[in-house]
Tab-separated table of C-alpha atoms in Angstrom:
chain	number	residue	atom	x	y	z
A	1	MET	CA	0.195	0.602	0.021
A	2	ARG	CA	2.899	2.758	0.689
A	3	ILE	CA	4.419	1.534	-2.835
A	4	LEU	CA	1.485	2.928	-3.958
A	5	PHE	CA	0.616	5.510	-2.343
A	6	LEU	CA	4.306	6.673	-2.971
A	7	ILE	CA	3.958	6.260	-6.821
A	8	PHE	CA	1.043	8.092	-7.215
A	9	PHE	CA	2.360	10.922	-5.108
A	10	LEU	CA	5.404	11.015	-7.264
A	11	ALA	CA	3.123	10.739	-10.485
A	12	PHE	CA	1.351	13.468	-8.966
A	13	ASN	CA	3.102	15.804	-8.241
A	14	LEU	CA	6.412	15.070	-10.212
A	15	TYR	CA	6.092	18.677	-11.136
A	16	ALA	CA	5.851	21.504	-9.425
A	17	TYR	CA	3.673	24.607	-9.999
A	18	GLU	CA	3.297	28.443	-7.838
A	19	SER	CA	0.536	30.480	-8.510
A	20	LEU	CA	0.589	34.914	-8.418
A	21	GLU	CA	-2.691	36.256	-8.322
A	22	LEU	CA	-2.781	40.015	-9.630
A	23	ASN	CA	-5.410	42.715	-8.317
A	24	ALA	CA	-6.073	43.063	-11.897
A	25	SER	CA	-5.986	40.874	-15.189
A	26	VAL	CA	-2.394	40.342	-16.766
A	27	THR	CA	-1.491	42.164	-20.482
A	28	THR	CA	2.440	42.352	-20.667
A	29	LEU	CA	4.648	40.719	-19.179
A	30	LYS	CA	8.424	41.689	-19.445
A	31	GLN	CA	11.582	39.832	-18.071
A	32	ASP	CA	15.092	41.354	-17.160
A	33	ALA	CA	17.831	39.463	-15.389
A	34	ASN	CA	15.561	37.716	-12.180
A	35	ILE	CA	13.263	40.554	-12.224
A	36	LEU	CA	9.926	39.967	-13.725
A	37	TYR	CA	7.880	43.218	-15.040
A	38	ILE	CA	3.891	42.851	-14.961
A	39	GLY	CA	1.355	45.182	-16.976
A	40	THR	CA	-2.333	44.982	-15.968
A	41	ASN	CA	-5.114	46.233	-17.323
A	42	ASP	CA	-5.205	49.096	-14.031
A	43	GLY	CA	-3.014	51.136	-15.980
A	44	GLN	CA	0.134	49.476	-12.883
A	45	ILE	CA	3.002	48.277	-13.299
A	46	SER	CA	4.743	45.469	-10.757
A	47	SER	CA	7.678	43.551	-10.201
A	48	ILE	CA	8.961	40.439	-8.694
A	49	ASP	CA	12.317	39.389	-8.112
A	50	LEU	CA	12.372	36.004	-8.875
A	51	ASN	CA	14.779	34.418	-6.694
A	52	LEU	CA	12.675	36.190	-3.427
A	53	GLY	CA	9.810	33.356	-4.326
A	54	ILE	CA	6.924	33.335	-5.847
A	55	ASP	CA	4.713	35.360	-3.688
A	56	LYS	CA	2.162	38.003	-3.413
A	57	GLN	CA	4.475	39.735	-0.607
A	58	ASN	CA	7.476	40.227	-2.602
A	59	LEU	CA	5.554	42.135	-5.392
A	60	LYS	CA	6.637	45.311	-6.041
A	61	ASN	CA	4.492	48.863	-7.740
A	62	VAL	CA	7.100	50.285	-10.706
A	63	ALA	CA	4.716	53.119	-11.996
A	64	LYS	CA	0.447	53.606	-11.768
A	65	PHE	CA	-0.448	55.484	-14.470
A	66	GLU	CA	-3.614	58.155	-14.344
A	67	LYS	CA	-6.729	57.645	-15.291
A	68	ILE	CA	-8.299	58.129	-19.515
A	69	LYS	CA	-11.252	58.570	-20.503
A	70	ASN	CA	-13.342	58.137	-23.894
A	71	SER	CA	-16.939	59.107	-24.682
A	72	TYR	CA	-18.737	57.832	-21.955
A	73	ASN	CA	-16.458	57.614	-18.512
A	74	GLU	CA	-12.835	57.719	-17.017
A	75	PHE	CA	-11.099	54.603	-16.475
A	76	LEU	CA	-7.744	53.272	-15.546
A	77	PRO	CA	-5.456	52.525	-18.955
A	78	GLN	CA	-4.342	49.183	-20.029
A	79	ILE	CA	-0.631	48.447	-20.274
A	80	TYR	CA	0.417	47.192	-23.443
A	81	SER	CA	4.258	46.944	-23.943
A	82	ILE	CA	7.121	46.879	-21.301
A	83	ASP	CA	10.794	47.611	-22.445
A	84	VAL	CA	13.743	47.469	-19.665
A	85	TYR	CA	17.060	48.918	-20.559
A	86	LYS	CA	20.187	49.807	-17.766
A	87	ASN	CA	16.933	49.984	-15.155
A	88	SER	CA	15.266	52.640	-17.366
A	89	PHE	CA	11.911	51.417	-18.948
A	90	LEU	CA	10.388	51.978	-21.976
A	91	ILE	CA	5.996	51.593	-22.170
A	92	ILE	CA	2.870	51.675	-24.152
A	93	SER	CA	-0.119	51.862	-22.437
A	94	GLU	CA	-4.234	53.099	-23.336
A	95	ALA	CA	-4.849	56.931	-23.345
A	96	ASP	CA	-7.382	59.013	-24.012
A	97	PHE	CA	-10.127	57.722	-26.679
A	98	GLY	CA	-8.380	54.205	-27.996
A	99	ALA	CA	-5.268	56.661	-28.308
A	100	LYS	CA	-1.741	55.254	-27.419
A	101	ASN	CA	0.792	56.380	-24.543
A	102	LEU	CA	4.134	56.337	-24.541
A	103	SER	CA	6.283	56.476	-21.389
A	104	THR	CA	9.812	56.699	-20.396
A	105	LEU	CA	10.153	55.783	-16.325
A	106	LYS	CA	14.193	56.440	-15.124
A	107	ASP	CA	14.933	56.547	-11.691
A	108	GLY	CA	11.581	56.914	-10.149
A	109	VAL	CA	10.229	59.619	-13.156
A	110	LEU	CA	7.691	58.987	-14.748
A	111	ASN	CA	7.117	60.788	-18.270
A	112	THR	CA	3.874	60.070	-20.853
A	113	LYS	CA	2.831	61.937	-23.785
A	114	LYS	CA	0.784	60.986	-26.471
A	115	PHE	CA	1.669	58.915	-29.131
A	116	GLU	CA	1.312	60.926	-32.391
A	117	PHE	CA	1.474	57.725	-34.935
A	118	ASP	CA	-1.285	55.377	-35.793
A	119	GLY	CA	-0.898	51.775	-34.704
A	120	LEU	CA	2.217	51.112	-32.511
A	121	LYS	CA	2.514	47.949	-31.306
A	122	LYS	CA	5.897	47.867	-29.909
A	123	ALA	CA	8.662	50.314	-28.913
A	124	TYR	CA	12.064	48.976	-27.862
A	125	PHE	CA	15.471	49.974	-26.563
A	126	ILE	CA	18.899	50.057	-29.007
A	127	ASP	CA	20.971	51.575	-26.608
A	128	GLU	CA	19.918	54.955	-23.967
A	129	ASN	CA	19.051	57.302	-26.343
A	130	THR	CA	17.949	55.573	-29.092
A	131	TYR	CA	14.486	53.471	-29.444
A	132	LEU	CA	12.704	51.480	-32.326
A	133	PHE	CA	9.125	51.816	-32.997
A	134	VAL	CA	7.456	48.851	-34.919
A	135	PHE	CA	4.049	49.590	-36.265
A	136	SER	CA	1.129	46.996	-37.158
A	137	GLY	CA	1.175	49.066	-40.684
A	138	ALA	CA	4.210	46.828	-41.518
A	139	THR	CA	6.586	50.004	-40.661
A	140	ILE	CA	9.223	50.242	-37.975
A	141	THR	CA	10.942	53.257	-37.173
A	142	LEU	CA	14.658	54.478	-35.234
A	143	VAL	CA	14.146	57.872	-33.398
A	144	ASP	CA	15.677	59.120	-30.686
A	145	SER	CA	14.880	59.764	-27.287
A	146	ASN	CA	13.225	63.652	-28.519
A	147	LEU	CA	10.881	61.281	-30.995
A	148	LYS	CA	13.055	62.881	-33.525
A	149	VAL	CA	12.695	60.314	-37.087
A	150	LEU	CA	16.224	59.043	-37.945
A	151	LYS	CA	15.428	56.583	-40.163
A	152	SER	CA	12.503	54.370	-41.180
A	153	PHE	CA	11.750	51.028	-43.431
A	154	LYS	CA	8.775	49.753	-44.726
A	155	PHE	CA	7.994	46.522	-45.222
A	156	ASN	CA	6.558	44.656	-48.497
A	157	HIS	CA	3.208	43.712	-45.900
A	158	SER	CA	0.008	45.415	-45.573
A	159	LEU	CA	-0.367	44.284	-41.209
A	160	LEU	CA	2.430	42.790	-39.067
A	161	ASN	CA	1.213	40.659	-36.643
A	162	SER	CA	4.403	40.982	-34.089
A	163	SER	CA	7.967	41.260	-33.354
A	164	ASN	CA	11.080	40.307	-30.952
A	165	ILE	CA	14.966	41.760	-30.797
A	166	ASN	CA	17.471	39.769	-29.300
A	167	LEU	CA	19.312	40.426	-26.890
A	168	ALA	CA	22.423	42.153	-28.482
A	169	ARG	CA	19.767	44.567	-29.583
A	170	ASN	CA	20.824	44.462	-33.189
A	171	THR	CA	18.539	41.361	-35.061
A	172	LEU	CA	14.936	42.151	-35.209
A	173	GLU	CA	12.225	40.070	-36.069
A	174	VAL	CA	9.116	40.684	-37.302
A	175	ASP	CA	5.986	37.968	-38.532
A	176	PHE	CA	3.109	38.890	-40.598
A	177	GLU	CA	-0.332	38.024	-41.275
A	178	SER	CA	0.539	36.631	-43.985
A	179	GLY	CA	2.756	33.916	-42.241
A	180	GLU	CA	5.939	35.402	-43.390
A	181	ILE	CA	8.513	35.260	-40.613
A	182	LYS	CA	11.449	38.362	-41.592
A	183	LEU	CA	14.751	38.783	-39.708
A	184	PHE	CA	15.789	42.458	-39.715
A	185	ASP	CA	19.955	43.848	-39.524
A	186	ILE	CA	19.410	47.058	-37.090
A	187	LYS	CA	22.884	48.543	-38.346
A	188	LYS	CA	22.873	47.673	-41.431
A	189	TRP	CA	18.862	48.770	-41.642
A	190	GLU	CA	17.883	46.087	-43.726
A	191	VAL	CA	16.379	42.539	-44.132
A	192	ILE	CA	18.933	39.662	-43.226
A	193	ALA	CA	16.432	36.595	-43.861
A	194	ASN	CA	13.069	35.860	-44.787
A	195	PHE	CA	11.010	32.595	-44.151
A	196	ASP	CA	8.125	31.092	-45.838
A	197	ALA	CA	8.318	27.431	-46.211
A	198	VAL	CA	6.585	27.066	-42.360
A	199	HIS	CA	2.722	28.791	-42.038
A	200	LYS	CA	0.815	30.155	-44.903
A	201	ASP	CA	-1.926	31.757	-42.380
A	202	ASN	CA	-1.226	34.718	-39.422
A	203	ILE	CA	0.914	33.831	-36.776
A	204	TYR	CA	-0.334	34.055	-33.349
A	205	GLN	CA	2.880	34.246	-31.693
A	206	VAL	CA	7.276	34.144	-32.202
A	207	ASP	CA	9.717	33.909	-29.583
A	208	TYR	CA	13.687	34.726	-30.451
A	209	LYS	CA	16.132	33.149	-28.216
A	210	ASN	CA	19.988	32.115	-28.498
A	211	ASN	CA	19.622	32.450	-32.603
A	212	THR	CA	16.520	29.664	-32.576
A	213	LEU	CA	12.513	30.732	-33.541
A	214	VAL	CA	9.776	29.070	-32.630
A	215	SER	CA	6.240	30.163	-33.948
A	216	CYS	CA	2.524	29.063	-33.473
A	217	ALA	CA	-0.403	30.130	-35.969
A	218	ILE	CA	-3.595	29.941	-36.937
A	219	ASP	CA	-2.953	26.530	-39.101
A	220	GLY	CA	-2.183	24.309	-35.663
A	221	LYS	CA	1.576	24.548	-36.779
A	222	LEU	CA	4.751	24.260	-34.539
A	223	GLY	CA	7.809	25.716	-36.559
A	224	VAL	CA	11.064	26.490	-35.770
A	225	ILE	CA	14.006	27.885	-37.819
A	226	ARG	CA	17.455	27.644	-36.435
A	227	ASN	CA	20.740	27.787	-39.301
A	228	ASN	CA	18.451	29.232	-41.556
A	229	GLN	CA	16.867	25.602	-41.893
A	230	GLN	CA	12.602	25.137	-41.390
A	231	SER	CA	11.097	22.919	-39.868
A	232	PHE	CA	7.381	22.593	-38.077
A	233	MET	CA	5.022	19.569	-36.119
A	234	GLN	CA	1.248	19.752	-36.940
A	235	LYS	CA	-1.305	19.611	-35.011
A	236	ASP	CA	-5.582	19.167	-35.742
A	237	PHE	CA	-5.981	22.809	-34.160
A	238	PHE	CA	-4.806	26.145	-33.708
A	239	ILE	CA	-1.617	27.340	-31.493
A	240	TYR	CA	-2.244	30.212	-29.632
A	241	ALA	CA	0.620	30.320	-27.715
A	242	CYS	CA	4.848	29.062	-27.710
A	243	ALA	CA	7.752	30.365	-25.931
A	244	LEU	CA	11.319	28.683	-26.061
A	245	SER	CA	13.896	28.250	-23.047
A	246	PRO	CA	16.601	31.043	-22.665
A	247	ASN	CA	19.050	28.471	-24.112
A	248	GLY	CA	16.661	28.238	-27.072
A	249	GLU	CA	16.107	24.063	-26.665
A	250	LEU	CA	12.661	23.661	-25.744
A	251	ILE	CA	9.641	24.721	-26.475
A	252	ALA	CA	6.616	25.343	-24.433
A	253	TYR	CA	3.076	25.272	-26.528
A	254	SER	CA	-0.421	25.319	-25.377
A	255	ASP	CA	-2.417	22.549	-26.679
A	256	TYR	CA	-6.143	24.083	-26.569
A	257	ASN	CA	-7.538	20.813	-27.333
A	258	GLN	CA	-6.329	18.546	-24.341
A	259	ASN	CA	-5.897	21.874	-22.379
A	260	THR	CA	-2.480	21.618	-21.691
A	261	ILE	CA	1.229	23.033	-22.048
A	262	GLU	CA	3.436	20.598	-24.145
A	263	ILE	CA	6.800	20.775	-23.597
A	264	VAL	CA	9.255	19.365	-26.567
A	265	LYS	CA	12.693	19.712	-27.524
A	266	SER	CA	13.131	22.283	-29.987
A	267	SER	CA	15.997	19.960	-31.730
A	268	ASN	CA	13.622	16.801	-32.599
A	269	PHE	CA	9.717	18.071	-31.403
A	270	GLU	CA	10.926	15.111	-29.464
A	271	LYS	CA	8.009	15.442	-26.044
A	272	VAL	CA	9.898	16.076	-22.464
A	273	ALA	CA	6.873	16.737	-20.981
A	274	SER	CA	3.358	17.902	-20.472
A	275	PHE	CA	0.997	19.658	-18.012
A	276	GLU	CA	-2.428	20.160	-17.564
A	277	ASN	CA	-4.055	23.819	-17.319
A	278	ILE	CA	-4.467	23.792	-13.240
A	279	ASP	CA	-7.859	26.164	-13.946
A	280	ASP	CA	-10.700	24.668	-16.592
A	281	GLU	CA	-11.654	28.735	-17.173
A	282	PHE	CA	-7.851	29.694	-17.435
A	283	VAL	CA	-7.429	30.181	-21.914
A	284	VAL	CA	-3.353	30.617	-22.120
A	285	ARG	CA	-2.578	33.649	-24.133
A	286	ASN	CA	0.720	34.025	-23.224
A	287	ILE	CA	3.860	31.693	-22.089
A	288	LEU	CA	7.379	33.266	-20.627
A	289	PHE	CA	10.209	31.209	-19.926
A	290	VAL	CA	12.001	32.406	-16.560
A	291	ASP	CA	14.850	30.238	-16.653
A	292	ASP	CA	15.761	27.231	-18.353
A	293	TYR	CA	13.372	24.929	-16.932
A	294	LYS	CA	11.162	26.905	-15.479
A	295	PHE	CA	7.999	28.896	-17.057
A	296	SER	CA	4.854	30.954	-16.623
A	297	ILE	CA	1.669	31.505	-18.356
A	298	SER	CA	-0.538	33.770	-18.087
A	299	GLY	CA	-4.182	34.575	-19.924
A	300	TYR	CA	-7.290	37.244	-19.485
A	301	ASN	CA	-7.458	36.900	-15.726
A	302	ASN	CA	-5.583	38.368	-12.773
A	303	LYS	CA	-3.364	34.870	-12.545
A	304	ILE	CA	0.201	33.816	-13.261
A	305	PHE	CA	1.041	30.150	-12.704
A	306	PHE	CA	4.802	29.083	-12.898
A	307	TRP	CA	5.685	25.350	-13.073
A	308	SER	CA	8.918	23.682	-12.967
A	309	ILE	CA	10.289	21.107	-15.155
A	310	LYS	CA	12.292	19.560	-12.893
């Protein structure tokens, strides 16, 4: 009986998880070293030191945005995007009447201004005084800290889905509604690679780590690009969320049909582990590896789950 109980206990507790509950729905996550920054739909950015443990008591307030308005009322804004560079922050948030605000935060001083360009999706630091803006209309723009335009580039596409920048901040990944993925050299200011053999339809997410790309899309394909070689695994339903471990060796993706998070090797799609979604009403919208063996999942609610693979 003890042996049977031990087997059951080990099987059930093979992979540990922790949860963090916020006061509002999570809209974006950004990790910088051991600090995880969390943006929510109530105008708040919080941080947690992952080394101190996943505990609400370890949450710290980073920034709080003032209320905005539409034609009917006032409300707290959503935080759309956070980038961090040498303890400085570049933030995109919701603004009055459906517009967007661009904010900088340094040494506790928050400066916010209404963004004058349409369709801003992401803002990245290139260095302390240079920013890169990515627009839904398939345009990228390099600006200085005064938002003076230095360079602009228009891709030969109508709609850009998402983007990622590498750790060195010299290469940008962009993906489009057609299913194409491109790599853009920021210093040379030109496209250096184009990949279109995996997806033929709308891409949901792409992650870019250690010279490896993973992508997931409405076509049910989980794609990998490494050393200019493209491969994919076909599933029977769309894959909304996917992520790479920092070393690029593992992929986590959401299996909507099975209500699980699957872990596979990026080299050959060999299955490593499977995690059952803790909450049946929790729809995974974002996956983030916080180290090579631990990842987080979040959705359009106020919870973040953290799983350990070993």
